[in-house]
Short mmCIF file of C-alpha atoms in Angstrom, two decimals:
data_model
loop_
_atom_site.label_atom_id
_atom_site.label_comp_id
_atom_site.label_asym_id
_atom_site.label_seq_id
_atom_site.Cartn_x
_atom_site.Cartn_y
_atom_site.Cartn_z
CA UNK A 739 10.06 -1.54 -6.87
CA UNK A 740 12.77 -3.97 -5.86
CA UNK A 741 16.03 -3.22 -4.20
CA UNK A 742 15.48 0.43 -3.30
CA UNK A 743 12.05 -0.29 -1.85
CA UNK A 744 13.32 -3.31 0.00
CA UNK A 745 16.17 -1.32 1.54
CA UNK A 746 13.78 1.47 2.53
CA UNK A 747 11.42 -0.99 4.19
CA UNK A 748 14.30 -2.71 5.99
CA UNK A 749 15.86 0.52 7.26
CA UNK A 750 12.55 2.03 8.34
CA UNK A 751 11.64 -1.12 10.21
CA UNK A 752 15.05 -1.34 11.88
CA UNK A 753 14.49 2.15 13.27
CA UNK A 754 10.97 1.28 14.34
CA UNK A 755 12.08 -2.02 15.86
CA UNK A 756 14.91 -0.31 17.71
CA UNK A 757 12.54 2.25 19.23
CA UNK A 758 10.16 -0.54 20.14
CA UNK A 759 12.91 -2.57 21.85
CA UNK A 760 13.95 0.52 23.77
CA UNK A 761 10.41 0.97 24.93
CA UNK A 762 10.13 -2.64 26.05
CA UNK A 763 13.34 -2.26 28.03
CA UNK A 764 12.32 1.02 29.57
CA UNK A 765 9.05 -0.57 30.57
CA UNK A 766 10.88 -3.57 31.96
CA UNK A 767 13.21 -1.37 34.01
CA UNK A 768 10.29 0.61 35.35
CA UNK A 769 8.58 -2.66 36.23
CA UNK A 770 11.66 -3.98 38.03
CA UNK A 771 11.90 -0.82 40.09
CA UNK A 772 8.23 -0.90 40.90
CA UNK A 773 8.31 -4.54 41.89
CA UNK A 774 10.94 -3.81 44.48
CA UNK A 775 8.58 -1.54 46.32
CA UNK A 776 6.84 -3.00 49.34
CA UNK A 777 4.75 -2.01 52.30
CA UNK A 778 6.00 -2.74 55.81
CA UNK A 779 3.26 -3.12 58.39
CA UNK A 780 4.35 -3.14 62.06
CA UNK A 781 2.00 -4.69 64.60
CA UNK A 782 1.34 -3.57 68.13
CA UNK A 783 3.20 -5.59 70.81
CA UNK A 784 -0.02 -6.91 72.33
CA UNK A 785 -1.13 -8.64 69.12
CA UNK A 786 -1.03 -12.39 69.55
CA UNK A 787 -0.38 -14.95 66.85
CA UNK A 788 -4.09 -15.63 66.30
CA UNK A 789 -4.82 -12.02 65.63
CA UNK A 790 -1.74 -11.84 63.40
CA UNK A 791 -3.03 -14.77 61.34
CA UNK A 792 -6.45 -13.08 61.09
CA UNK A 793 -4.84 -9.88 59.89
CA UNK A 794 -2.78 -11.76 57.32
CA UNK A 795 -5.91 -13.45 55.98
CA UNK A 796 -7.75 -10.18 55.86
CA UNK A 797 -4.95 -8.32 54.08
CA UNK A 798 -4.54 -11.11 51.58
CA UNK A 799 -8.19 -10.80 50.64
CA UNK A 800 -7.87 -7.10 49.86
CA UNK A 801 -7.82 -6.33 46.15
CA UNK A 802 -4.45 -5.69 44.45
CA UNK A 803 -2.46 -7.72 46.97
CA UNK A 804 0.25 -9.88 45.46
CA UNK A 805 1.96 -11.37 48.48
CA UNK A 806 1.86 -11.05 52.26
CA UNK A 807 4.78 -12.37 54.31
CA UNK A 808 4.60 -12.51 58.08
CA UNK A 809 7.90 -11.74 59.76
CA UNK A 810 7.75 -12.62 63.51
CA UNK A 811 9.89 -10.51 65.74
CA UNK A 812 12.37 -13.37 66.30
CA UNK A 813 13.00 -13.61 62.61
CA UNK A 814 13.21 -9.86 62.40
CA UNK A 815 15.92 -9.92 65.01
CA UNK A 816 17.78 -12.64 63.18
CA UNK A 817 17.64 -10.64 59.99
CA UNK A 818 18.90 -7.59 61.81
CA UNK A 819 21.58 -9.64 63.44
CA UNK A 820 22.71 -10.87 60.08
CA UNK A 821 23.23 -7.32 58.93
CA UNK A 822 25.54 -6.59 61.84
CA UNK A 823 27.71 -9.60 61.11
CA UNK A 824 28.45 -12.76 63.03
CA UNK A 825 30.60 -11.21 65.71
CA UNK A 826 27.79 -9.43 67.47
CA UNK A 827 24.87 -11.05 69.23
CA UNK A 828 22.27 -8.34 69.20
CA UNK A 829 19.87 -10.18 71.51
CA UNK A 830 22.48 -10.46 74.15
CA UNK A 831 23.55 -6.85 74.00
CA UNK A 832 19.93 -5.84 74.29
CA UNK A 833 19.68 -7.71 77.54
CA UNK A 834 17.84 -10.70 76.17
CA UNK A 835 14.85 -8.63 75.22
CA UNK A 836 13.63 -8.28 71.65
CA UNK A 837 12.52 -4.71 71.00
CA UNK A 838 11.22 -5.43 67.49
CA UNK A 839 7.54 -5.81 66.70
CA UNK A 840 6.02 -8.50 64.50
CA UNK A 841 5.54 -7.27 60.96
CA UNK A 842 4.13 -7.97 57.49
CA UNK A 843 5.93 -7.38 54.25
CA UNK A 844 3.38 -6.75 51.55
CA UNK A 845 3.81 -6.60 47.82
CA UNK A 846 0.98 -5.24 45.71
CA UNK A 847 0.21 -6.00 42.08
CA UNK A 848 0.22 -2.39 40.92
CA UNK A 849 2.78 -0.01 42.38
CA UNK A 850 0.35 2.89 42.13
CA UNK A 851 -2.01 1.05 44.54
CA UNK A 852 0.54 1.20 47.36
CA UNK A 853 -0.66 4.43 49.03
CA UNK A 854 -4.27 3.30 48.88
CA UNK A 855 -3.55 -0.16 50.28
CA UNK A 856 -1.30 1.34 52.95
CA UNK A 857 -4.05 3.63 54.15
CA UNK A 858 -6.57 0.83 54.36
CA UNK A 859 -4.21 -1.35 56.40
CA UNK A 860 -3.37 1.53 58.73
CA UNK A 861 -6.98 1.56 59.89
CA UNK A 862 -6.99 -2.09 61.01
CA UNK A 863 -7.02 -2.92 64.71
CA UNK A 864 -3.67 -4.16 65.95
CA UNK A 865 -1.67 -2.28 63.31
CA UNK A 866 0.81 0.11 64.80
CA UNK A 867 2.51 1.67 61.82
CA UNK A 868 2.59 1.43 58.02
CA UNK A 869 5.68 2.40 56.11
CA UNK A 870 6.13 2.57 52.37
CA UNK A 871 8.23 5.62 51.55
CA UNK A 872 5.35 7.73 50.25
CA UNK A 873 7.35 10.48 48.57
CA UNK A 874 9.82 8.16 46.93
CA UNK A 875 7.02 6.10 45.47
CA UNK A 876 5.26 9.08 44.01
CA UNK A 877 8.41 10.28 42.32
CA UNK A 878 9.29 6.87 41.04
CA UNK A 879 5.81 6.33 39.70
CA UNK A 880 5.95 9.65 37.93
CA UNK A 881 9.26 8.71 36.40
CA UNK A 882 8.16 5.29 35.20
CA UNK A 883 4.91 6.73 33.83
CA UNK A 884 6.93 9.33 31.96
CA UNK A 885 9.31 6.75 30.54
CA UNK A 886 6.40 4.67 29.29
CA UNK A 887 4.60 7.62 27.70
CA UNK A 888 7.71 8.91 25.99
CA UNK A 889 8.52 5.42 24.76
CA UNK A 890 5.05 5.02 23.31
CA UNK A 891 5.21 8.40 21.58
CA UNK A 892 8.60 7.55 20.08
CA UNK A 893 7.35 4.21 18.80
CA UNK A 894 4.21 5.68 17.27
CA UNK A 895 6.19 8.52 15.69
CA UNK A 896 8.72 6.16 14.13
CA UNK A 897 5.90 3.93 12.91
CA UNK A 898 4.28 6.89 11.17
CA UNK A 899 7.62 7.96 9.70
CA UNK A 900 8.23 4.43 8.43
CA UNK A 901 4.75 4.39 6.94
CA UNK A 902 5.36 7.59 4.96
CA UNK A 903 8.82 6.57 3.86
CA UNK A 904 7.64 3.23 2.59
CA UNK A 905 4.49 4.65 0.98
CA UNK A 906 6.57 7.22 -0.90
CA UNK A 907 8.97 4.60 -2.20
CA UNK A 908 6.12 2.42 -3.36
CA UNK A 909 4.38 5.35 -5.01
CA UNK A 910 7.52 6.13 -6.99
CA UNK A 911 7.80 2.50 -8.02
CA UNK A 912 4.18 2.40 -9.13
CA UNK A 913 4.58 5.71 -10.92
CA UNK A 914 7.45 4.32 -12.96
CA UNK A 915 5.04 1.69 -14.22
CA UNK A 916 2.12 3.99 -14.94
CA UNK A 917 2.60 3.41 -18.68
CA UNK A 918 2.10 -0.28 -18.22
CA UNK A 919 -0.96 0.35 -16.08
CA UNK A 920 -2.59 2.64 -18.64
CA UNK A 921 -2.00 0.12 -21.44
CA UNK A 922 -3.58 -2.59 -19.33
CA UNK A 923 -6.59 -0.38 -18.77
CA UNK A 924 -6.98 0.40 -22.45
CA UNK A 925 -6.96 -3.24 -23.46
CA UNK A 926 -9.70 -3.90 -20.94
CA UNK A 927 -7.99 -5.41 -17.91
CA UNK A 928 -10.11 -5.23 -14.77
CA UNK A 929 -8.81 -3.13 -11.91
CA UNK A 930 -8.19 -6.21 -9.79
CA UNK A 931 -6.25 -7.89 -12.56
CA UNK A 932 -4.01 -4.80 -12.67
CA UNK A 933 -3.77 -4.46 -8.90
CA UNK A 934 -3.02 -8.06 -8.05
CA UNK A 935 0.64 -8.26 -9.14
CA UNK A 936 1.40 -4.94 -7.44
CA UNK A 937 -0.30 -6.18 -4.31
CA UNK A 938 1.78 -9.37 -4.28
CA UNK A 939 4.98 -7.58 -5.15
CA UNK A 940 4.38 -5.00 -2.42
CA UNK A 941 3.69 -7.72 0.09
CA UNK A 942 6.77 -9.74 -0.82
CA UNK A 943 8.98 -6.66 -0.64
CA UNK A 944 7.41 -5.67 2.68
CA UNK A 945 7.98 -9.15 4.07
CA UNK A 946 11.55 -9.44 2.80
CA UNK A 947 12.40 -5.98 4.11
CA UNK A 948 10.90 -6.90 7.46
CA UNK A 949 12.89 -10.13 7.60
CA UNK A 950 16.11 -8.27 6.89
CA UNK A 951 15.31 -5.83 9.68
CA UNK A 952 14.44 -8.65 12.08
CA UNK A 953 17.73 -10.44 11.43
CA UNK A 954 19.64 -7.19 11.95
CA UNK A 955 17.78 -6.37 15.15
CA UNK A 956 18.13 -9.89 16.49
CA UNK A 957 21.90 -9.89 16.05
CA UNK A 958 22.18 -6.37 17.41
CA UNK A 959 20.11 -7.07 20.48
CA UNK A 960 21.88 -10.31 21.31
CA UNK A 961 25.21 -8.46 21.19
CA UNK A 962 24.07 -5.52 23.28
CA UNK A 963 22.31 -7.67 25.85
CA UNK A 964 25.33 -9.90 26.28
CA UNK A 965 27.63 -6.92 26.61
CA UNK A 966 25.43 -5.09 29.10
CA UNK A 967 24.69 -8.05 31.33
CA UNK A 968 28.42 -8.74 31.43
CA UNK A 969 29.73 -5.28 32.15
CA UNK A 970 26.80 -3.35 33.59
CA UNK A 971 24.69 -5.92 35.34
CA UNK A 972 22.92 -3.29 37.47
CA UNK A 973 20.96 -2.21 34.40
CA UNK A 974 17.99 -4.53 34.35
CA UNK A 975 17.60 -5.09 30.59
CA UNK A 976 15.42 -7.79 29.10
CA UNK A 977 17.59 -10.84 28.62
CA UNK A 978 14.77 -13.21 27.82
CA UNK A 979 15.07 -12.96 24.03
CA UNK A 980 11.67 -14.50 23.48
CA UNK A 981 10.14 -11.26 24.74
CA UNK A 982 11.52 -9.63 21.61
CA UNK A 983 9.58 -12.03 19.39
CA UNK A 984 6.64 -9.69 19.87
CA UNK A 985 8.71 -7.03 18.13
CA UNK A 986 9.85 -9.37 15.37
CA UNK A 987 6.38 -10.69 14.72
CA UNK A 988 4.98 -7.17 14.78
CA UNK A 989 7.56 -5.92 12.30
CA UNK A 990 6.91 -8.76 9.88
CA UNK A 991 3.15 -8.26 9.97
CA UNK A 992 3.59 -4.50 9.72
CA UNK A 993 6.02 -4.86 6.79
CA UNK A 994 3.82 -7.26 4.85
CA UNK A 995 0.64 -5.24 5.31
CA UNK A 996 2.38 -1.99 4.62
CA UNK A 997 3.90 -3.27 1.37
CA UNK A 998 0.67 -4.78 0.12
CA UNK A 999 -1.70 -1.99 1.12
CA UNK A 1000 0.83 0.71 0.25
CA UNK A 1001 1.04 -0.44 -3.33
CA UNK A 1002 -2.72 -0.82 -3.69
CA UNK A 1003 -3.31 2.67 -2.29
CA UNK A 1004 -0.57 4.17 -4.44
CA UNK A 1005 -2.32 2.77 -7.49
CA UNK A 1006 -5.65 4.33 -6.78
CA UNK A 1007 -5.11 7.44 -8.84
CA UNK A 1008 -3.86 5.47 -11.80
CA UNK A 1009 -6.91 3.28 -11.72
CA UNK A 1010 -9.43 6.05 -11.74
CA UNK A 1011 -11.19 5.95 -15.10
CA UNK B 193 -22.20 0.78 -33.44
CA UNK B 194 -21.20 4.16 -31.95
CA UNK B 195 -23.59 7.08 -31.78
CA UNK B 196 -22.87 10.53 -30.45
CA UNK B 197 -25.65 13.01 -29.72
CA UNK B 198 -24.83 16.70 -29.18
CA UNK B 199 -21.55 15.83 -27.53
CA UNK B 200 -19.36 18.62 -26.19
CA UNK B 201 -16.13 18.41 -24.28
CA UNK B 202 -14.63 21.33 -22.43
CA UNK B 203 -11.33 21.12 -20.58
CA UNK B 204 -11.35 23.35 -17.57
CA UNK B 205 -7.95 24.64 -16.57
CA UNK B 206 -6.48 28.13 -16.42
CA UNK B 207 -8.32 28.76 -19.66
CA UNK B 208 -11.38 26.89 -20.80
CA UNK B 209 -10.72 24.88 -23.93
CA UNK B 210 -13.68 23.79 -25.98
CA UNK B 211 -12.19 20.67 -27.49
CA UNK B 212 -15.44 19.46 -29.05
CA UNK B 213 -18.70 21.27 -29.61
CA UNK B 214 -22.05 19.76 -30.48
CA UNK B 215 -20.86 16.60 -32.17
CA UNK B 216 -23.43 14.32 -33.78
CA UNK B 217 -21.89 11.25 -35.31
CA UNK B 218 -23.02 7.76 -36.17
CA UNK B 219 -20.42 5.10 -36.93
CA UNK B 220 -21.97 1.94 -38.29
CA UNK B 221 -20.75 -1.57 -37.87
CA UNK B 222 -18.05 -2.55 -40.36
CA UNK B 223 -17.42 1.01 -41.50
CA UNK B 224 -14.02 2.53 -42.27
CA UNK B 225 -13.94 6.13 -41.06
CA UNK B 226 -11.19 8.71 -41.28
CA UNK B 227 -11.23 11.59 -38.80
CA UNK B 228 -9.31 14.46 -40.38
CA UNK B 229 -8.44 17.97 -39.35
CA UNK B 230 -5.60 20.17 -38.22
CA UNK B 231 -3.83 19.66 -34.92
CA UNK B 232 -6.11 20.69 -32.08
CA UNK B 233 -9.25 20.14 -34.16
CA UNK B 234 -10.46 17.55 -31.64
CA UNK B 235 -9.61 14.24 -33.30
CA UNK B 236 -7.81 12.77 -30.30
CA UNK B 237 -10.49 13.93 -27.90
CA UNK B 238 -13.10 12.22 -30.05
CA UNK B 239 -11.23 8.90 -29.93
CA UNK B 240 -10.78 9.21 -26.16
CA UNK B 241 -14.50 9.73 -25.73
CA UNK B 242 -15.28 6.61 -27.77
CA UNK B 243 -13.16 4.36 -25.55
CA UNK B 244 -14.42 6.19 -22.46
CA UNK B 245 -10.96 7.31 -21.47
CA UNK B 246 -12.69 10.64 -20.94
CA UNK B 247 -16.26 11.69 -20.36
CA UNK B 248 -18.06 14.40 -22.36
CA UNK B 249 -19.12 17.61 -20.66
CA UNK B 250 -22.47 17.45 -22.47
CA UNK B 251 -24.37 15.04 -24.68
CA UNK B 252 -24.78 11.31 -24.91
CA UNK B 253 -22.66 8.52 -26.35
CA UNK B 254 -24.16 5.12 -27.17
CA UNK B 255 -22.29 1.94 -28.00
CA UNK B 256 -24.45 -0.83 -29.45
CA UNK B 257 -27.52 0.90 -28.10
CA UNK B 258 -26.22 1.34 -24.56
CA UNK B 259 -25.08 4.57 -22.98
CA UNK B 260 -21.40 4.38 -22.20
CA UNK B 261 -21.73 7.34 -19.85
CA UNK B 262 -24.01 5.47 -17.49
CA UNK B 263 -21.87 2.37 -17.67
CA UNK B 264 -20.86 0.92 -14.29
CA UNK B 265 -17.19 1.05 -13.39
CA UNK B 266 -16.85 -2.70 -13.52
CA UNK B 267 -18.36 -2.86 -17.02
CA UNK B 268 -15.83 -0.48 -18.50
CA UNK B 269 -13.07 -3.09 -18.90
CA UNK B 270 -15.57 -5.43 -20.56
CA UNK B 271 -16.58 -2.68 -22.97
CA UNK B 272 -12.97 -1.88 -23.84
CA UNK B 273 -12.27 -5.46 -24.77
CA UNK B 274 -14.44 -4.90 -27.80
CA UNK B 275 -12.20 -2.10 -28.97
CA UNK B 276 -8.56 -2.25 -30.06
CA UNK B 277 -6.51 0.90 -29.75
CA UNK B 278 -3.50 1.90 -31.88
CA UNK B 279 -1.38 4.85 -30.78
CA UNK B 280 0.84 7.23 -32.69
CA UNK B 281 3.64 6.62 -30.20
CA UNK B 282 2.98 2.85 -30.15
CA UNK B 283 3.12 2.65 -26.35
CA UNK B 284 4.88 -0.67 -26.25
CA UNK B 285 6.50 -2.03 -23.13
CA UNK B 286 10.18 -1.61 -23.90
CA UNK B 287 11.37 -4.24 -21.46
CA UNK B 288 9.26 -6.96 -23.07
CA UNK B 289 9.59 -8.84 -26.30
CA UNK B 290 7.24 -8.49 -29.23
CA UNK B 291 5.51 -11.71 -28.24
CA UNK B 292 5.16 -10.60 -24.61
CA UNK B 293 3.77 -7.22 -25.63
CA UNK B 294 0.99 -8.86 -27.55
CA UNK B 295 0.43 -11.68 -25.08
CA UNK B 296 0.21 -9.09 -22.29
CA UNK B 297 -2.97 -7.65 -23.80
CA UNK B 298 -4.49 -11.11 -24.18
CA UNK B 299 -3.56 -12.10 -20.64
CA UNK B 300 -4.93 -8.82 -19.31
CA UNK B 301 -8.42 -9.88 -20.37
CA UNK B 302 -7.85 -13.27 -18.80
CA UNK B 303 -7.64 -15.27 -22.02
CA UNK B 304 -6.64 -18.86 -21.26
CA UNK B 305 -2.93 -19.56 -21.70
CA UNK B 306 -3.77 -22.11 -24.37
CA UNK B 307 -5.63 -19.50 -26.39
CA UNK B 308 -2.81 -17.01 -25.85
CA UNK B 309 -0.30 -19.47 -27.30
CA UNK B 310 -2.51 -20.05 -30.30
CA UNK B 311 -3.69 -16.50 -30.87
CA UNK B 312 -0.50 -14.44 -30.45
CA UNK B 313 1.57 -16.14 -33.18
CA UNK B 314 -1.46 -15.93 -35.46
CA UNK B 315 -1.81 -12.14 -35.16
CA UNK B 316 1.95 -11.66 -35.40
CA UNK B 317 1.89 -13.62 -38.66
CA UNK B 318 -0.99 -11.48 -39.85
CA UNK B 319 0.97 -8.26 -39.38
CA UNK B 320 4.05 -9.87 -40.93
CA UNK B 321 6.14 -10.12 -37.77
CA UNK B 322 6.01 -13.88 -37.25
CA UNK B 323 9.80 -14.05 -37.26
CA UNK B 324 10.29 -11.15 -34.83
CA UNK B 325 8.50 -12.53 -31.82
CA UNK B 326 11.64 -12.66 -29.67
CA UNK B 327 12.84 -9.15 -30.57
CA UNK B 328 12.55 -6.16 -28.27
CA UNK B 329 10.76 -3.01 -29.47
CA UNK B 330 13.97 -0.95 -29.66
CA UNK B 331 15.37 -3.47 -32.12
CA UNK B 332 12.51 -2.76 -34.53
CA UNK B 333 11.86 0.03 -37.02
CA UNK B 334 8.99 2.46 -36.44
CA UNK B 335 6.80 0.63 -38.92
CA UNK B 336 7.48 -2.68 -37.25
CA UNK B 337 6.69 -1.24 -33.84
CA UNK B 338 3.41 0.05 -35.19
CA UNK B 339 2.62 -3.43 -36.46
CA UNK B 340 3.25 -4.81 -32.99
CA UNK B 341 0.81 -2.22 -31.71
CA UNK B 342 -1.72 -3.34 -34.33
CA UNK B 343 -1.19 -6.97 -33.41
CA UNK B 344 -1.82 -6.05 -29.79
CA UNK B 345 -5.04 -4.29 -30.77
CA UNK B 346 -6.10 -7.32 -32.85
CA UNK B 347 -5.27 -10.09 -30.45
CA UNK B 348 -8.54 -9.84 -28.55
CA UNK B 349 -10.62 -9.96 -31.73
CA UNK B 350 -12.16 -6.52 -31.26
CA UNK B 351 -15.30 -5.38 -33.06
CA UNK B 352 -13.68 -2.03 -33.64
CA UNK B 353 -10.19 -0.60 -33.95
CA UNK B 354 -9.49 3.02 -33.12
CA UNK B 355 -6.19 4.46 -34.28
CA UNK B 356 -4.90 7.89 -33.31
CA UNK B 357 -2.40 9.08 -35.95
CA UNK B 358 -1.16 5.56 -36.60
CA UNK B 359 1.16 6.66 -39.40
CA UNK B 360 2.18 9.98 -37.85
CA UNK B 361 5.72 8.81 -37.21
CA UNK B 362 6.19 6.68 -40.32
CA UNK B 363 7.55 7.25 -43.83
CA UNK B 364 5.06 7.15 -46.75
CA UNK B 365 5.85 3.62 -47.85
CA UNK B 366 5.51 2.17 -44.37
CA UNK B 367 2.36 4.20 -43.88
CA UNK B 368 0.92 2.61 -46.98
CA UNK B 369 1.68 -0.88 -45.61
CA UNK B 370 -0.02 -0.03 -42.36
CA UNK B 371 -3.07 1.35 -44.13
CA UNK B 372 -3.30 -1.75 -46.31
CA UNK B 373 -3.27 -3.77 -43.17
CA UNK B 374 -6.14 -1.71 -41.78
CA UNK B 375 -8.08 -2.29 -44.99
CA UNK B 376 -7.51 -6.01 -44.73
CA UNK B 377 -8.69 -6.01 -41.12
CA UNK B 378 -11.73 -3.95 -42.10
CA UNK B 379 -12.60 -6.36 -44.88
CA UNK B 380 -13.13 -9.04 -42.23
CA UNK B 381 -15.82 -6.93 -40.67
CA UNK B 382 -13.93 -4.96 -38.02
CA UNK B 383 -15.02 -1.34 -37.75
CA UNK B 384 -12.10 1.08 -38.23
CA UNK B 385 -11.89 4.64 -36.92
CA UNK B 386 -8.66 6.38 -37.86
CA UNK B 387 -7.68 9.89 -36.84
CA UNK B 388 -5.03 11.06 -39.27
CA UNK B 389 -3.06 13.86 -40.91
CA UNK B 390 -2.02 11.59 -43.73
CA UNK B 391 -3.55 13.28 -46.73
CA UNK B 392 -2.24 10.84 -49.29
CA UNK B 393 -3.64 7.89 -47.43
CA UNK B 394 -7.09 9.36 -47.10
CA UNK B 395 -7.16 10.28 -50.80
CA UNK B 396 -5.97 6.87 -51.89
CA UNK B 397 -8.41 4.82 -49.84
CA UNK B 398 -11.57 6.78 -50.64
CA UNK B 399 -13.37 5.96 -47.42
CA UNK B 400 -15.81 7.89 -45.29
CA UNK B 401 -14.19 11.12 -44.12
CA UNK B 402 -15.31 13.13 -41.11
CA UNK B 403 -13.69 16.57 -41.07
CA UNK B 404 -13.18 18.39 -37.80
CA UNK B 405 -12.29 22.01 -37.31
CA UNK B 406 -11.97 23.73 -33.97
CA UNK B 407 -14.02 21.06 -32.26
CA UNK B 408 -16.90 20.94 -34.75
CA UNK B 409 -17.74 18.52 -37.53
CA UNK B 410 -17.49 20.54 -40.72
CA UNK B 411 -17.86 17.70 -43.20
CA UNK B 412 -18.97 14.08 -43.36
CA UNK B 413 -18.58 12.44 -46.78
CA UNK B 414 -18.85 8.87 -47.99
CA UNK B 415 -15.83 8.11 -50.19
CA UNK B 416 -14.30 11.47 -49.33
CA UNK B 417 -10.82 12.88 -49.76
CA UNK B 418 -8.53 14.81 -47.45
CA UNK B 419 -8.15 17.54 -50.04
CA UNK B 420 -11.74 18.54 -50.29
CA UNK B 421 -11.81 18.71 -46.55
CA UNK B 422 -8.80 20.93 -46.60
CA UNK B 423 -10.25 23.34 -49.16
CA UNK B 424 -13.38 23.84 -47.16
CA UNK B 425 -11.41 24.92 -44.11
#
């Protein structure tokens, strides 16, 4: 065991960690896109402010609702006005009459609940129209679901590959010491006495390898994140580095367990009496 | 001390090999026994069965009145501590010094470090290697390496020492030294079982001789010689 095993552990875990970070980012991007989706609910012109407040209360109490914002028609006009620039007074050119209805902007907790929530709101008295870009949402949801599934598959596959790579290295290392093991057995050492040093050694190598990979990934990610946020800020990557501590912690636990258990399992056939 | 009843051992591979057939043998406490016979006669297999490195296909083996076949896994190491093993090829750890090689065996049975420090120099002195404790095996002659192996077998104060061709790789003079050492160990009450080709040694020591041929015991004589065994074959 030693340097070769340590390098194998480190490299395998770098690959695994990289895939994992990619998945976290893909998930984050999908989440960002989903969170930008909202439902617009337009009210009938005859709905007064009391009824509007009732509706708001009611909608807020529906399950899966994150936020309901009431936009009165005056504010709607102002917003619209803003989009046309300061030179134009929309209200004036419309003859002092505001053609816009009052509306709600609704965000839901889960993007895939949007169609369901939309339908329920459509049935309420006083609601004129519900808009949420049905087709777009379905496509986007499919895309984000796909990204998440693929990411998960890639992470699991690299984890399995890392497992085999590391197990093989450890098995070779144990094999090179089979002479020592058989002598220990013949002089009457118990199996645990024989196993213990291999267990510790495997764990230490697993942990050291994992630490090397964590340092490498940390530096790499900091660089990439800085570069991307600077030059391609439209890509919503995770810039909160503490999110990546999940990956680092996971890699260190994975590395330690893998090293320790890997060496114990590799020894099994030498310990059979 | 060791009793074998109708023991047979068959290796099953591409061809079946009957390594031992119908062995009945009783080795008493404090005895000095030579196992003789041509290569492939079954000497090594017999020693492996005694230390339970292998299990017989048929028959029963008792050690101090207990069946070693029905022994629980966790009792096997305890049983082996009562037996010292000496190999033809020494099987020393090349990356460790003479002292460490011997101490390793003592530590493996969880002897206290105080006892290790006391016991290891004592056995190294006994085999005449007191001044070589810091040497590595490759710096030693074959005879010296075999003495390290004997010291390793002795360090745990075994009731019995089993040696498989202990002088097979040594010149006659060195072989004689090693055999004298075995006699000295035996005189303190340790049972000795030695599988050997060394005709001269067997003839000189006049100990019990068990002759094997093609897996069967063909002769068992008190104060026997290698020669008479040979003529009967």
